[in-house]
XYZ file of N, CA and C in Angstrom:
354
model
N -39.774 136.742 163.820
C -40.988 136.723 163.028
C -41.993 135.731 163.607
N -41.529 134.563 164.047
C -42.408 133.559 164.620
C -43.005 134.052 165.930
N -42.249 134.840 166.691
C -42.747 135.373 167.955
C -43.936 136.305 167.740
N -43.938 137.051 166.696
C -45.049 137.963 166.413
C -46.301 137.189 166.021
N -46.141 136.086 165.299
C -47.290 135.317 164.823
C -47.887 134.426 165.907
N -47.118 134.051 166.906
C -47.583 133.133 167.938
C -48.843 133.651 168.635
N -48.911 134.915 169.106
C -50.155 135.377 169.738
C -51.343 135.360 168.778
N -51.118 135.682 167.523
C -52.207 135.670 166.544
C -52.696 134.247 166.295
N -51.759 133.287 166.206
C -52.132 131.899 166.012
C -52.893 131.370 167.223
N -52.454 131.729 168.417
C -53.153 131.311 169.626
C -54.552 131.917 169.676
N -54.688 133.166 169.298
C -55.995 133.814 169.279
C -56.918 133.147 168.263
N -56.399 132.828 167.090
C -57.210 132.157 166.069
C -57.630 130.771 166.539
N -56.707 130.041 167.169
C -57.019 128.702 167.687
C -58.067 128.777 168.795
N -57.906 129.729 169.706
C -58.864 129.880 170.810
C -60.246 130.255 170.286
N -60.311 131.100 169.297
C -61.593 131.499 168.714
C -62.266 130.310 168.044
N -61.507 129.555 167.265
C -62.057 128.378 166.597
C -62.542 127.358 167.609
N -61.785 127.135 168.655
C -62.162 126.176 169.688
C -63.422 126.622 170.417
N -63.531 127.899 170.742
C -64.717 128.375 171.459
C -65.966 128.281 170.585
N -65.848 128.533 169.306
C -66.994 128.388 168.402
C -67.426 126.932 168.321
N -66.471 126.022 168.255
C -66.800 124.594 168.191
C -67.476 124.133 169.475
N -67.002 124.603 170.622
C -67.602 124.227 171.900
C -69.020 124.783 172.009
N -69.224 126.011 171.613
C -70.567 126.605 171.668
C -71.526 125.899 170.726
N -71.045 125.452 169.601
C -71.914 124.770 168.640
C -72.382 123.423 169.162
N -71.558 122.754 169.952
C -71.946 121.448 170.482
C -72.532 121.535 171.880
N -72.505 122.692 172.512
C -72.976 122.828 173.893
C -74.489 122.872 174.002
N -75.192 123.107 172.930
C -76.650 123.222 172.979
C -77.301 122.112 172.159
N -77.199 120.844 172.584
C -77.769 119.764 171.785
C -79.289 119.797 171.748
N -79.938 120.450 172.717
C -81.396 120.529 172.723
C -81.938 121.362 171.574
N -81.092 122.187 170.990
C -81.526 123.040 169.903
C -81.222 122.441 168.534
N -80.535 121.326 168.517
C -80.212 120.685 167.245
C -81.453 120.031 166.661
N -81.464 119.876 165.380
C -82.585 119.206 164.723
C -82.645 117.757 165.166
N -83.840 117.332 165.528
C -84.015 115.953 166.007
C -84.494 115.078 164.866
N -83.950 113.923 164.771
C -84.424 112.919 163.832
C -84.498 111.595 164.567
N -85.205 111.615 165.663
C -85.295 110.395 166.447
C -86.121 110.579 167.701
N -85.795 109.802 168.709
C -86.566 109.768 169.944
C -86.242 110.952 170.832
N -87.302 111.522 171.422
C -87.146 112.693 172.283
C -87.675 112.462 173.689
N -88.084 111.249 174.020
C -88.489 110.947 175.387
C -89.970 111.124 175.645
N -90.291 111.432 176.908
C -91.662 111.562 177.383
C -91.795 112.861 178.158
N -92.941 113.539 178.053
C -93.151 114.802 178.767
C -93.429 114.522 180.239
N -94.480 113.791 180.529
C -94.843 113.383 181.888
C -95.242 111.907 181.822
N -95.079 111.155 182.914
C -95.372 109.714 182.866
C -96.788 109.373 182.400
N -97.771 110.192 182.752
C -99.152 109.877 182.367
C -99.572 110.563 181.068
N -98.641 111.198 180.378
C -98.969 111.936 179.160
C -98.437 111.276 177.914
N -98.091 112.080 176.911
C -97.579 111.553 175.646
C -96.299 110.744 175.852
N -96.230 109.606 175.203
C -95.080 108.714 175.339
C -94.373 108.546 173.998
N -93.107 108.179 174.075
C -92.305 107.896 172.882
C -92.395 109.025 171.860
N -92.107 110.229 172.313
C -92.158 111.405 171.430
C -90.999 111.319 170.450
N -91.306 111.472 169.181
C -90.296 111.456 168.131
C -90.442 112.706 167.277
N -89.339 113.315 166.965
C -89.358 114.523 166.155
C -88.501 114.377 164.919
N -88.900 115.056 163.872
C -88.118 115.072 162.638
C -88.191 116.480 162.076
N -87.035 117.085 161.854
C -86.980 118.415 161.276
C -87.178 119.539 162.270
N -87.075 119.240 163.582
C -87.140 120.259 164.622
C -86.416 119.729 165.847
N -86.160 120.580 166.816
C -85.417 120.155 167.995
C -86.281 119.279 168.895
N -85.629 118.481 169.730
C -86.371 117.661 170.696
C -87.149 118.558 171.654
N -86.578 119.675 171.999
C -87.282 120.621 172.888
C -88.600 121.053 172.251
N -88.568 121.384 170.982
C -89.789 121.793 170.277
C -90.770 120.632 170.142
N -90.259 119.435 169.880
C -91.129 118.267 169.745
C -91.852 117.988 171.062
N -91.113 118.055 172.186
C -91.744 117.849 173.490
C -92.739 118.955 173.804
N -92.453 120.164 173.346
C -93.382 121.286 173.568
C -94.704 121.046 172.834
N -94.631 120.588 171.606
C -95.854 120.290 170.842
C -96.658 119.203 171.550
N -95.973 118.148 172.001
C -96.666 117.058 172.704
C -97.294 117.561 173.999
N -96.583 118.412 174.728
C -97.118 118.956 175.983
C -98.329 119.849 175.725
N -98.254 120.669 174.692
C -99.399 121.537 174.348
C -100.594 120.692 173.927
N -100.342 119.596 173.235
C -101.435 118.705 172.845
C -102.074 118.122 174.096
N -101.263 117.675 175.041
C -101.776 117.141 176.303
C -102.592 118.196 177.045
N -102.095 119.435 177.089
C -102.830 120.514 177.754
C -104.175 120.746 177.091
N -104.203 120.679 175.777
C -105.451 120.881 175.049
C -106.429 119.744 175.320
N -105.926 118.523 175.402
C -106.787 117.373 175.704
C -107.357 117.521 177.112
N -106.511 117.917 178.053
C -106.912 117.991 179.459
C -107.799 119.181 179.780
N -107.534 120.338 179.199
C -108.193 121.559 179.638
C -109.367 122.010 178.769
N -109.136 122.198 177.489
C -110.220 122.763 176.672
C -110.894 121.758 175.754
N -110.340 120.578 175.622
C -110.977 119.538 174.829
C -110.906 119.715 173.328
N -110.209 120.752 172.853
C -110.102 120.985 171.413
C -109.417 119.805 170.739
N -108.409 119.249 171.392
C -107.699 118.093 170.850
C -108.106 116.821 171.573
N -109.317 116.772 172.050
C -109.782 115.563 172.703
C -109.652 114.368 171.775
N -109.422 113.219 172.341
C -109.157 112.050 171.512
C -110.382 111.581 170.742
N -111.538 112.178 171.022
C -112.716 111.857 170.221
C -112.726 112.643 168.903
N -111.840 113.630 168.777
C -111.704 114.391 167.538
C -110.669 113.717 166.638
N -110.862 113.812 165.356
C -109.914 113.222 164.407
C -108.685 114.106 164.243
N -108.880 115.421 164.251
C -107.750 116.324 164.054
C -107.946 117.603 164.854
N -106.845 118.320 165.051
C -106.876 119.605 165.738
C -105.603 120.368 165.367
N -105.480 121.573 165.890
C -104.319 122.413 165.614
C -103.693 122.854 166.939
N -102.378 122.634 167.067
C -101.651 122.979 168.289
C -100.384 123.733 167.916
N -100.182 124.902 168.471
C -99.018 125.771 168.232
C -98.543 125.733 166.781
N -99.469 125.872 165.857
C -99.137 125.914 164.441
C -98.977 124.566 163.772
N -99.129 123.485 164.492
C -99.024 122.142 163.942
C -100.410 121.557 163.723
N -100.609 120.888 162.612
C -101.847 120.147 162.346
C -101.660 118.750 162.911
N -102.512 118.379 163.866
C -102.382 117.078 164.536
C -103.544 116.180 164.158
N -103.226 114.918 163.915
C -104.245 113.897 163.627
C -104.103 112.778 164.641
N -105.246 112.385 165.211
C -105.276 111.296 166.181
C -105.860 110.050 165.549
N -105.316 108.903 165.918
C -105.860 107.641 165.453
C -105.963 106.690 166.648
N -107.153 106.541 167.210
C -107.292 105.631 168.344
C -107.342 104.175 167.880
N -106.838 103.289 168.703
C -106.920 101.853 168.432
C -106.774 101.109 169.755
N -106.998 99.825 169.724
C -106.871 98.996 170.922
C -105.589 98.172 170.828
N -104.899 98.102 171.947
C -103.673 97.325 172.020
C -103.812 96.353 173.191
N -104.173 95.134 172.907
C -104.360 94.153 173.961
C -105.490 94.514 174.905
N -106.550 95.083 174.389
C -107.684 95.470 175.216
C -107.570 96.860 175.826
N -106.428 97.511 175.667
C -106.237 98.862 176.201
C -106.443 99.895 175.097
N -107.051 101.011 175.466
C -107.265 102.094 174.513
C -105.958 102.872 174.337
N -105.520 103.021 173.116
C -104.297 103.745 172.784
C -104.620 104.711 171.661
N -103.931 105.830 171.620
C -104.119 106.782 170.524
C -102.755 107.204 169.999
N -102.557 107.093 168.715
C -101.341 107.549 168.051
C -101.624 108.934 167.503
N -100.725 109.886 167.759
C -100.903 111.265 167.310
C -99.703 111.651 166.458
N -99.978 112.266 165.321
C -98.929 112.791 164.446
C -99.261 114.245 164.151
N -98.321 115.133 164.446
C -98.488 116.566 164.203
C -97.463 117.004 163.163
N -97.908 117.765 162.164
C -97.010 118.226 161.106
C -97.145 119.724 160.886
N -96.040 120.332 160.495
C -96.017 121.732 160.063
C -94.906 121.832 159.033
N -95.298 121.879 157.777
C -94.310 121.863 156.700
C -93.555 120.545 156.719
N -92.215 120.623 156.760
C -91.400 119.412 156.799
C -91.200 118.886 158.218
N -91.537 119.692 159.221
C -91.381 119.255 160.616
C -92.497 118.288 160.985
N -92.140 117.264 161.763
C -93.110 116.232 162.129
C -92.846 115.766 163.557
N -93.915 115.634 164.336
C -93.834 115.134 165.712
C -94.824 113.994 165.848
N -94.381 112.876 166.402
C -95.255 111.740 166.627
C -95.150 111.277 168.066
N -96.259 110.825 168.650
C -96.272 110.288 170.009
C -97.558 109.508 170.198
N -97.702 108.853 171.346
C -98.931 108.145 171.609
C -99.349 108.285 173.051
N -100.623 108.087 173.300
C -101.200 108.054 174.637
C -101.575 106.606 174.942
N -101.449 106.206 176.165
C -101.827 104.854 176.558
C -100.622 104.077 177.036
N -100.862 102.817 177.345
C -99.763 101.981 177.855
C -99.429 100.862 176.898
């Protein structure tokens, strides 16, 4: 009787193990509640996401940078703009004589924050 159950138990164990490995193999798709890094050295820094993946948070920051650089819709002289469905607000300030801008983008409960400057 035990011999008949052994292949079934091994199959169940292998299936459970493969599901667990697949669930942890894609950490970029997990919800981020912390630091997500930087897109490019001269672009948005200290990207932080809450309620979305780090990949998505970096994408929002990159799209914001593209908008600032190319079409000016999210230029830092504007108070707010819209990027890939996120409402973004910019707040410029000076940090030791350097111009810095803090940007926060929200869409529902999802939130992305980053800054420009040094």
